[in-house]
PDB file of C-alpha atoms in Angstrom:
ATOM      1  CA  UNK A   1      -8.388  14.046 -29.267  1.00 78.00           C
ATOM      2  CA  UNK A   2      -4.804  13.548 -30.385  1.00 94.00           C
ATOM      3  CA  UNK A   3      -3.669  10.208 -31.867  1.00 96.00           C
ATOM      4  CA  UNK A   4      -2.923   7.467 -29.342  1.00 97.00           C
ATOM      5  CA  UNK A   5       0.684   7.180 -28.177  1.00 98.00           C
ATOM      6  CA  UNK A   6       2.124   4.094 -26.478  1.00 98.00           C
ATOM      7  CA  UNK A   7       5.348   4.837 -24.585  1.00 98.00           C
ATOM      8  CA  UNK A   8       7.068   1.724 -23.191  1.00 98.00           C
ATOM      9  CA  UNK A   9       8.824   2.392 -19.893  1.00 96.00           C
ATOM     10  CA  UNK A  10      12.322   0.982 -20.046  1.00 95.00           C
ATOM     11  CA  UNK A  11      12.215   0.653 -16.255  1.00 93.00           C
ATOM     12  CA  UNK A  12      10.829  -2.826 -17.002  1.00 94.00           C
ATOM     13  CA  UNK A  13      13.355  -3.659 -19.732  1.00 96.00           C
ATOM     14  CA  UNK A  14      16.412  -5.897 -19.483  1.00 97.00           C
ATOM     15  CA  UNK A  15      19.076  -3.430 -18.305  1.00 95.00           C
ATOM     16  CA  UNK A  16      21.881  -5.653 -19.608  1.00 96.00           C
ATOM     17  CA  UNK A  17      20.479  -5.195 -23.134  1.00 97.00           C
ATOM     18  CA  UNK A  18      19.011  -1.710 -22.867  1.00 97.00           C
ATOM     19  CA  UNK A  19      19.911  -0.420 -26.320  1.00 97.00           C
ATOM     20  CA  UNK A  20      18.602  -3.586 -27.934  1.00 98.00           C
ATOM     21  CA  UNK A  21      15.404  -3.401 -25.864  1.00 98.00           C
ATOM     22  CA  UNK A  22      14.783   0.178 -26.991  1.00 98.00           C
ATOM     23  CA  UNK A  23      15.258  -0.810 -30.615  1.00 98.00           C
ATOM     24  CA  UNK A  24      13.010  -3.854 -30.145  1.00 98.00           C
ATOM     25  CA  UNK A  25      10.017  -1.880 -28.838  1.00 98.00           C
ATOM     26  CA  UNK A  26      10.460   0.673 -31.618  1.00 98.00           C
ATOM     27  CA  UNK A  27      10.355  -2.128 -34.179  1.00 98.00           C
ATOM     28  CA  UNK A  28       7.322  -3.588 -32.366  1.00 98.00           C
ATOM     29  CA  UNK A  29       5.271  -0.412 -32.864  1.00 98.00           C
ATOM     30  CA  UNK A  30       6.009   1.825 -29.883  1.00 98.00           C
ATOM     31  CA  UNK A  31       5.497   5.554 -30.435  1.00 98.00           C
ATOM     32  CA  UNK A  32       7.747   7.030 -27.719  1.00 98.00           C
ATOM     33  CA  UNK A  33      10.324   5.754 -25.223  1.00 98.00           C
ATOM     34  CA  UNK A  34       9.529   6.571 -21.584  1.00 98.00           C
ATOM     35  CA  UNK A  35      12.572   7.112 -19.365  1.00 97.00           C
ATOM     36  CA  UNK A  36      11.798   6.956 -15.621  1.00 96.00           C
ATOM     37  CA  UNK A  37      14.327   8.830 -13.493  1.00 96.00           C
ATOM     38  CA  UNK A  38      14.173   8.110  -9.734  1.00 95.00           C
ATOM     39  CA  UNK A  39      16.514   9.486  -7.069  1.00 95.00           C
ATOM     40  CA  UNK A  40      15.773   7.529  -3.847  1.00 94.00           C
ATOM     41  CA  UNK A  41      14.748  10.871  -2.345  1.00 92.00           C
ATOM     42  CA  UNK A  42      11.562  12.080  -4.002  1.00 93.00           C
ATOM     43  CA  UNK A  43      10.621   8.426  -4.536  1.00 92.00           C
ATOM     44  CA  UNK A  44      11.911   5.289  -2.731  1.00 88.00           C
ATOM     45  CA  UNK A  45      13.837   3.864  -5.662  1.00 90.00           C
ATOM     46  CA  UNK A  46      16.963   4.599  -7.701  1.00 93.00           C
ATOM     47  CA  UNK A  47      17.102   4.139 -11.476  1.00 95.00           C
ATOM     48  CA  UNK A  48      19.225   5.851 -14.118  1.00 94.00           C
ATOM     49  CA  UNK A  49      20.914   9.156 -14.830  1.00 96.00           C
ATOM     50  CA  UNK A  50      21.542  11.270 -17.921  1.00 97.00           C
ATOM     51  CA  UNK A  51      24.499   9.170 -19.106  1.00 97.00           C
ATOM     52  CA  UNK A  52      22.173   6.202 -19.630  1.00 97.00           C
ATOM     53  CA  UNK A  53      19.776   8.340 -21.666  1.00 98.00           C
ATOM     54  CA  UNK A  54      22.692   9.604 -23.736  1.00 98.00           C
ATOM     55  CA  UNK A  55      23.784   6.005 -24.312  1.00 97.00           C
ATOM     56  CA  UNK A  56      20.389   4.822 -25.621  1.00 97.00           C
ATOM     57  CA  UNK A  57      19.736   7.883 -27.781  1.00 97.00           C
ATOM     58  CA  UNK A  58      21.549   6.429 -30.849  1.00 97.00           C
ATOM     59  CA  UNK A  59      19.449   3.261 -30.623  1.00 98.00           C
ATOM     60  CA  UNK A  60      16.118   4.912 -31.482  1.00 98.00           C
ATOM     61  CA  UNK A  61      14.509   7.501 -33.703  1.00 98.00           C
ATOM     62  CA  UNK A  62      11.536   7.804 -31.322  1.00 98.00           C
ATOM     63  CA  UNK A  63      10.841  10.684 -28.970  1.00 98.00           C
ATOM     64  CA  UNK A  64      12.440  10.104 -25.561  1.00 98.00           C
ATOM     65  CA  UNK A  65      10.073  11.178 -22.820  1.00 98.00           C
ATOM     66  CA  UNK A  66      12.073  11.776 -19.603  1.00 98.00           C
ATOM     67  CA  UNK A  67       9.985  11.649 -16.422  1.00 97.00           C
ATOM     68  CA  UNK A  68      11.998  13.188 -13.591  1.00 97.00           C
ATOM     69  CA  UNK A  69      10.916  11.838 -10.196  1.00 96.00           C
ATOM     70  CA  UNK A  70      13.647  13.783  -8.412  1.00 96.00           C
ATOM     71  CA  UNK A  71      14.033  16.562  -5.854  1.00 95.00           C
ATOM     72  CA  UNK A  72      15.505  19.124  -6.282  1.00 93.00           C
ATOM     73  CA  UNK A  73      14.818  19.040  -9.991  1.00 95.00           C
ATOM     74  CA  UNK A  74      16.293  22.092 -11.740  1.00 95.00           C
ATOM     75  CA  UNK A  75      19.919  20.916 -12.023  1.00 90.00           C
ATOM     76  CA  UNK A  76      18.822  17.628 -13.555  1.00 96.00           C
ATOM     77  CA  UNK A  77      16.601  19.390 -16.094  1.00 97.00           C
ATOM     78  CA  UNK A  78      19.729  20.791 -17.715  1.00 96.00           C
ATOM     79  CA  UNK A  79      21.541  17.438 -17.518  1.00 97.00           C
ATOM     80  CA  UNK A  80      18.753  15.496 -19.208  1.00 98.00           C
ATOM     81  CA  UNK A  81      18.175  18.208 -21.806  1.00 98.00           C
ATOM     82  CA  UNK A  82      21.848  18.009 -22.796  1.00 97.00           C
ATOM     83  CA  UNK A  83      21.741  14.195 -22.761  1.00 98.00           C
ATOM     84  CA  UNK A  84      19.101  14.212 -25.501  1.00 98.00           C
ATOM     85  CA  UNK A  85      15.650  14.027 -23.901  1.00 98.00           C
ATOM     86  CA  UNK A  86      12.984  15.370 -26.261  1.00 98.00           C
ATOM     87  CA  UNK A  87      10.299  15.933 -23.624  1.00 98.00           C
ATOM     88  CA  UNK A  88      10.978  16.485 -19.920  1.00 98.00           C
ATOM     89  CA  UNK A  89       8.224  16.074 -17.326  1.00 98.00           C
ATOM     90  CA  UNK A  90       8.521  17.204 -13.707  1.00 98.00           C
ATOM     91  CA  UNK A  91       6.312  16.815 -10.649  1.00 97.00           C
ATOM     92  CA  UNK A  92       4.449  19.759  -9.180  1.00 97.00           C
ATOM     93  CA  UNK A  93       5.315  18.256  -5.776  1.00 96.00           C
ATOM     94  CA  UNK A  94       9.084  18.368  -6.438  1.00 94.00           C
ATOM     95  CA  UNK A  95       9.673  22.093  -6.905  1.00 94.00           C
ATOM     96  CA  UNK A  96       8.757  25.216  -4.948  1.00 92.00           C
ATOM     97  CA  UNK A  97       8.827  27.302  -8.104  1.00 95.00           C
ATOM     98  CA  UNK A  98       6.912  25.284 -10.692  1.00 96.00           C
ATOM     99  CA  UNK A  99       6.606  28.013 -13.303  1.00 96.00           C
ATOM    100  CA  UNK A 100      10.350  28.699 -13.164  1.00 97.00           C
ATOM    101  CA  UNK A 101      11.213  25.014 -13.551  1.00 97.00           C
ATOM    102  CA  UNK A 102       8.856  24.573 -16.498  1.00 98.00           C
ATOM    103  CA  UNK A 103      10.318  27.630 -18.200  1.00 98.00           C
ATOM    104  CA  UNK A 104      13.772  26.170 -17.647  1.00 98.00           C
ATOM    105  CA  UNK A 105      12.788  23.063 -19.622  1.00 98.00           C
ATOM    106  CA  UNK A 106      11.507  25.269 -22.456  1.00 98.00           C
ATOM    107  CA  UNK A 107      14.715  27.304 -22.447  1.00 98.00           C
ATOM    108  CA  UNK A 108      16.596  24.222 -23.647  1.00 98.00           C
ATOM    109  CA  UNK A 109      14.210  23.811 -26.579  1.00 98.00           C
ATOM    110  CA  UNK A 110      12.471  20.776 -25.082  1.00 98.00           C
ATOM    111  CA  UNK A 111       8.798  19.904 -24.854  1.00 98.00           C
ATOM    112  CA  UNK A 112       7.409  20.496 -21.367  1.00 98.00           C
ATOM    113  CA  UNK A 113       5.444  18.087 -19.181  1.00 98.00           C
ATOM    114  CA  UNK A 114       3.926  18.485 -15.726  1.00 98.00           C
ATOM    115  CA  UNK A 115       3.107  15.537 -13.448  1.00 98.00           C
ATOM    116  CA  UNK A 116       0.584  15.021 -10.643  1.00 97.00           C
ATOM    117  CA  UNK A 117       0.801  12.243  -8.066  1.00 95.00           C
ATOM    118  CA  UNK A 118      -2.432  10.321  -7.349  1.00 95.00           C
ATOM    119  CA  UNK A 119      -3.310  12.395  -4.266  1.00 93.00           C
ATOM    120  CA  UNK A 120      -2.459  15.803  -5.790  1.00 96.00           C
ATOM    121  CA  UNK A 121      -5.549  17.784  -6.841  1.00 97.00           C
ATOM    122  CA  UNK A 122      -6.016  18.836 -10.439  1.00 97.00           C
ATOM    123  CA  UNK A 123      -6.236  22.480  -9.305  1.00 97.00           C
ATOM    124  CA  UNK A 124      -2.429  22.399  -9.064  1.00 96.00           C
ATOM    125  CA  UNK A 125      -2.436  22.825 -12.859  1.00 97.00           C
ATOM    126  CA  UNK A 126      -4.449  26.038 -12.872  1.00 93.00           C
ATOM    127  CA  UNK A 127      -1.570  28.477 -13.318  1.00 94.00           C
ATOM    128  CA  UNK A 128       0.606  26.398 -15.669  1.00 97.00           C
ATOM    129  CA  UNK A 129      -1.648  24.365 -17.984  1.00 98.00           C
ATOM    130  CA  UNK A 130      -1.370  26.823 -20.875  1.00 97.00           C
ATOM    131  CA  UNK A 131       2.450  26.594 -20.735  1.00 97.00           C
ATOM    132  CA  UNK A 132       2.870  22.818 -21.108  1.00 98.00           C
ATOM    133  CA  UNK A 133       2.783  20.267 -23.915  1.00 98.00           C
ATOM    134  CA  UNK A 134       1.788  17.320 -21.728  1.00 98.00           C
ATOM    135  CA  UNK A 135       0.052  16.554 -18.443  1.00 98.00           C
ATOM    136  CA  UNK A 136       1.021  13.248 -16.835  1.00 98.00           C
ATOM    137  CA  UNK A 137      -1.331  11.798 -14.243  1.00 98.00           C
ATOM    138  CA  UNK A 138       0.212   9.095 -12.072  1.00 95.00           C
ATOM    139  CA  UNK A 139      -2.245   6.223 -11.693  1.00 93.00           C
ATOM    140  CA  UNK A 140      -0.010   4.534  -9.105  1.00 90.00           C
ATOM    141  CA  UNK A 141       2.165   6.032  -6.409  1.00 86.00           C
ATOM    142  CA  UNK A 142       5.535   6.641  -8.081  1.00 77.00           C
ATOM    143  CA  UNK A 143       8.596   4.614  -7.273  1.00 67.00           C
ATOM    144  CA  UNK A 144       8.094   1.092  -8.585  1.00 69.00           C
ATOM    145  CA  UNK A 145       6.879  -0.627 -11.734  1.00 68.00           C
ATOM    146  CA  UNK A 146       4.215  -3.305 -11.811  1.00 67.00           C
ATOM    147  CA  UNK A 147       1.742  -1.674  -9.409  1.00 71.00           C
ATOM    148  CA  UNK A 148      -2.041  -1.972  -9.713  1.00 82.00           C
ATOM    149  CA  UNK A 149      -4.018   0.846 -11.325  1.00 84.00           C
ATOM    150  CA  UNK A 150      -5.801   3.252  -8.920  1.00 87.00           C
ATOM    151  CA  UNK A 151      -9.396   3.617 -10.231  1.00 91.00           C
ATOM    152  CA  UNK A 152     -10.041   7.023  -8.625  1.00 93.00           C
ATOM    153  CA  UNK A 153      -7.596   8.549 -11.135  1.00 95.00           C
ATOM    154  CA  UNK A 154     -10.288   8.188 -13.814  1.00 96.00           C
ATOM    155  CA  UNK A 155     -12.133  11.162 -12.290  1.00 97.00           C
ATOM    156  CA  UNK A 156      -8.926  13.204 -12.544  1.00 97.00           C
ATOM    157  CA  UNK A 157      -8.521  12.197 -16.185  1.00 97.00           C
ATOM    158  CA  UNK A 158     -12.014  13.494 -16.967  1.00 97.00           C
ATOM    159  CA  UNK A 159     -11.326  16.726 -15.088  1.00 98.00           C
ATOM    160  CA  UNK A 160      -8.018  17.373 -16.872  1.00 98.00           C
ATOM    161  CA  UNK A 161      -9.564  16.502 -20.249  1.00 98.00           C
ATOM    162  CA  UNK A 162     -12.273  19.138 -19.690  1.00 98.00           C
ATOM    163  CA  UNK A 163      -9.618  21.726 -18.816  1.00 98.00           C
ATOM    164  CA  UNK A 164      -7.500  20.914 -21.863  1.00 98.00           C
ATOM    165  CA  UNK A 165     -10.512  21.016 -24.180  1.00 97.00           C
ATOM    166  CA  UNK A 166     -11.637  24.361 -22.726  1.00 97.00           C
ATOM    167  CA  UNK A 167      -8.159  25.752 -23.319  1.00 97.00           C
ATOM    168  CA  UNK A 168      -8.195  24.613 -26.932  1.00 96.00           C
ATOM    169  CA  UNK A 169      -4.504  23.667 -27.091  1.00 96.00           C
ATOM    170  CA  UNK A 170      -3.030  20.339 -28.313  1.00 97.00           C
ATOM    171  CA  UNK A 171      -1.843  19.250 -24.863  1.00 98.00           C
ATOM    172  CA  UNK A 172      -1.321  15.536 -24.428  1.00 98.00           C
ATOM    173  CA  UNK A 173      -2.860  13.723 -21.443  1.00 98.00           C
ATOM    174  CA  UNK A 174      -0.574  10.905 -20.349  1.00 98.00           C
ATOM    175  CA  UNK A 175      -1.187   8.103 -17.843  1.00 97.00           C
ATOM    176  CA  UNK A 176       1.548   6.194 -16.025  1.00 95.00           C
ATOM    177  CA  UNK A 177       0.867   3.209 -13.780  1.00 90.00           C
ATOM    178  CA  UNK A 178      -1.052  -0.022 -14.168  1.00 91.00           C
ATOM    179  CA  UNK A 179      -1.794   0.537 -17.866  1.00 94.00           C
ATOM    180  CA  UNK A 180      -2.919  -2.726 -19.480  1.00 95.00           C
ATOM    181  CA  UNK A 181      -5.149  -3.653 -22.458  1.00 95.00           C
ATOM    182  CA  UNK A 182      -8.002  -3.744 -19.921  1.00 95.00           C
ATOM    183  CA  UNK A 183      -7.408  -0.477 -18.027  1.00 95.00           C
ATOM    184  CA  UNK A 184      -6.618   1.485 -21.187  1.00 96.00           C
ATOM    185  CA  UNK A 185     -10.259   1.214 -22.291  1.00 96.00           C
ATOM    186  CA  UNK A 186     -11.787   3.325 -19.472  1.00 96.00           C
ATOM    187  CA  UNK A 187      -8.730   5.614 -19.528  1.00 97.00           C
ATOM    188  CA  UNK A 188      -9.232   6.377 -23.207  1.00 97.00           C
ATOM    189  CA  UNK A 189     -12.967   6.835 -22.672  1.00 96.00           C
ATOM    190  CA  UNK A 190     -12.177   9.344 -19.910  1.00 97.00           C
ATOM    191  CA  UNK A 191      -9.950  11.362 -22.246  1.00 97.00           C
ATOM    192  CA  UNK A 192      -6.369  10.121 -22.012  1.00 98.00           C
ATOM    193  CA  UNK A 193      -4.375   9.828 -25.238  1.00 98.00           C
ATOM    194  CA  UNK A 194      -0.815   8.892 -24.186  1.00 98.00           C
ATOM    195  CA  UNK A 195       0.060   5.798 -22.152  1.00 98.00           C
ATOM    196  CA  UNK A 196       3.148   4.591 -20.329  1.00 97.00           C
ATOM    197  CA  UNK A 197       3.353   0.805 -20.060  1.00 96.00           C
ATOM    198  CA  UNK A 198       6.234  -1.156 -18.573  1.00 93.00           C
ATOM    199  CA  UNK A 199       5.618  -4.685 -17.357  1.00 92.00           C
ATOM    200  CA  UNK A 200       2.509  -4.937 -19.567  1.00 94.00           C
ATOM    201  CA  UNK A 201       4.898  -4.891 -22.546  1.00 97.00           C
ATOM    202  CA  UNK A 202       8.251  -6.188 -21.354  1.00 96.00           C
ATOM    203  CA  UNK A 203       6.918  -9.301 -19.611  1.00 94.00           C
ATOM    204  CA  UNK A 204       6.076 -10.714 -23.044  1.00 96.00           C
ATOM    205  CA  UNK A 205       8.534 -12.371 -25.391  1.00 95.00           C
ATOM    206  CA  UNK A 206       6.899 -10.680 -28.380  1.00 96.00           C
ATOM    207  CA  UNK A 207       6.601  -6.919 -27.740  1.00 98.00           C
ATOM    208  CA  UNK A 208       4.457  -6.311 -30.830  1.00 98.00           C
ATOM    209  CA  UNK A 209       1.484  -8.226 -29.426  1.00 98.00           C
ATOM    210  CA  UNK A 210       1.002  -6.227 -26.197  1.00 98.00           C
ATOM    211  CA  UNK A 211       1.621  -2.908 -27.974  1.00 98.00           C
ATOM    212  CA  UNK A 212      -1.023  -3.820 -30.560  1.00 98.00           C
ATOM    213  CA  UNK A 213      -3.394  -4.895 -27.771  1.00 97.00           C
ATOM    214  CA  UNK A 214      -2.960  -1.569 -25.996  1.00 97.00           C
ATOM    215  CA  UNK A 215      -3.665   0.364 -29.188  1.00 97.00           C
ATOM    216  CA  UNK A 216      -6.699  -1.798 -29.870  1.00 97.00           C
ATOM    217  CA  UNK A 217      -8.019  -1.172 -26.365  1.00 96.00           C
ATOM    218  CA  UNK A 218      -7.686   2.582 -26.776  1.00 96.00           C
ATOM    219  CA  UNK A 219      -9.430   2.379 -30.147  1.00 95.00           C
ATOM    220  CA  UNK A 220     -12.364   0.445 -28.652  1.00 91.00           C
ATOM    221  CA  UNK A 221     -13.039   3.306 -26.278  1.00 84.00           C
ATOM    222  CA  UNK A 222     -13.247   5.774 -29.142  1.00 67.00           C
TER     223      UNK A 222
END
C-alpha cells in the first residue's frame, strides 16, 4: 500500500478566496489539491476552467489533481495540462477512445488517471490499468459535492485493489464522494489509499482538524 493522500476538493472552498483557501489546506496538512472540472454536459453542474487552475497554481507547492468530468474531453486535456495540472484524470464514460485520450495526457508529461462512475463495472479498466498512475472510483454520482457515500462501491475498491496488486505497479486507488472520518475506515480497509474530501474539510473553521481526523481514520484501518 502507498502512503495515504488526502486531497481537498476546492469545489467546497470559498470561491471568493480561492488562492487563500488552497494555501490554507496546504498549511493544514493536505497532500494534494483536487480540482473538479464540470461542464454541465457530462454532469449536471458547471464549475471552473483552466484559467482558474492557472490562477491558483502559484498559491501551492502541492500536486494539483485535475478531475475532468467533461465530454468531449481531449481538447480540455491539453488546456489543463498547459494550465499546470500535475495529474489529469478522465472518465471512461466520457471518451470513445479511452486509450488514445490517456496517451494524450501522458504526451504532455502529466500523470494519468482513469475514473469510473458508481455504476460502471471494474472490467472497464482491463485494457488500460497498466498505463495509468491512478484509478479514481466515484463513490457518489458525479456532479455535486456533499452527497452521501454509496456503500456498494466498497466491493469495487476491493476488486480494483486486487487488480493493482496483481499487476505489481504503484498505482494509486482514489475515492471521491462522501469521504468522512467514518467512511474512510472501511475504504482504507478495502484497499484505497488516496481520498478526495470537500465539505468534510471546508465546512470546518479549522482545516487541520478534519484533515488529521481523515488521516487517523485511514491509519486505524491499517
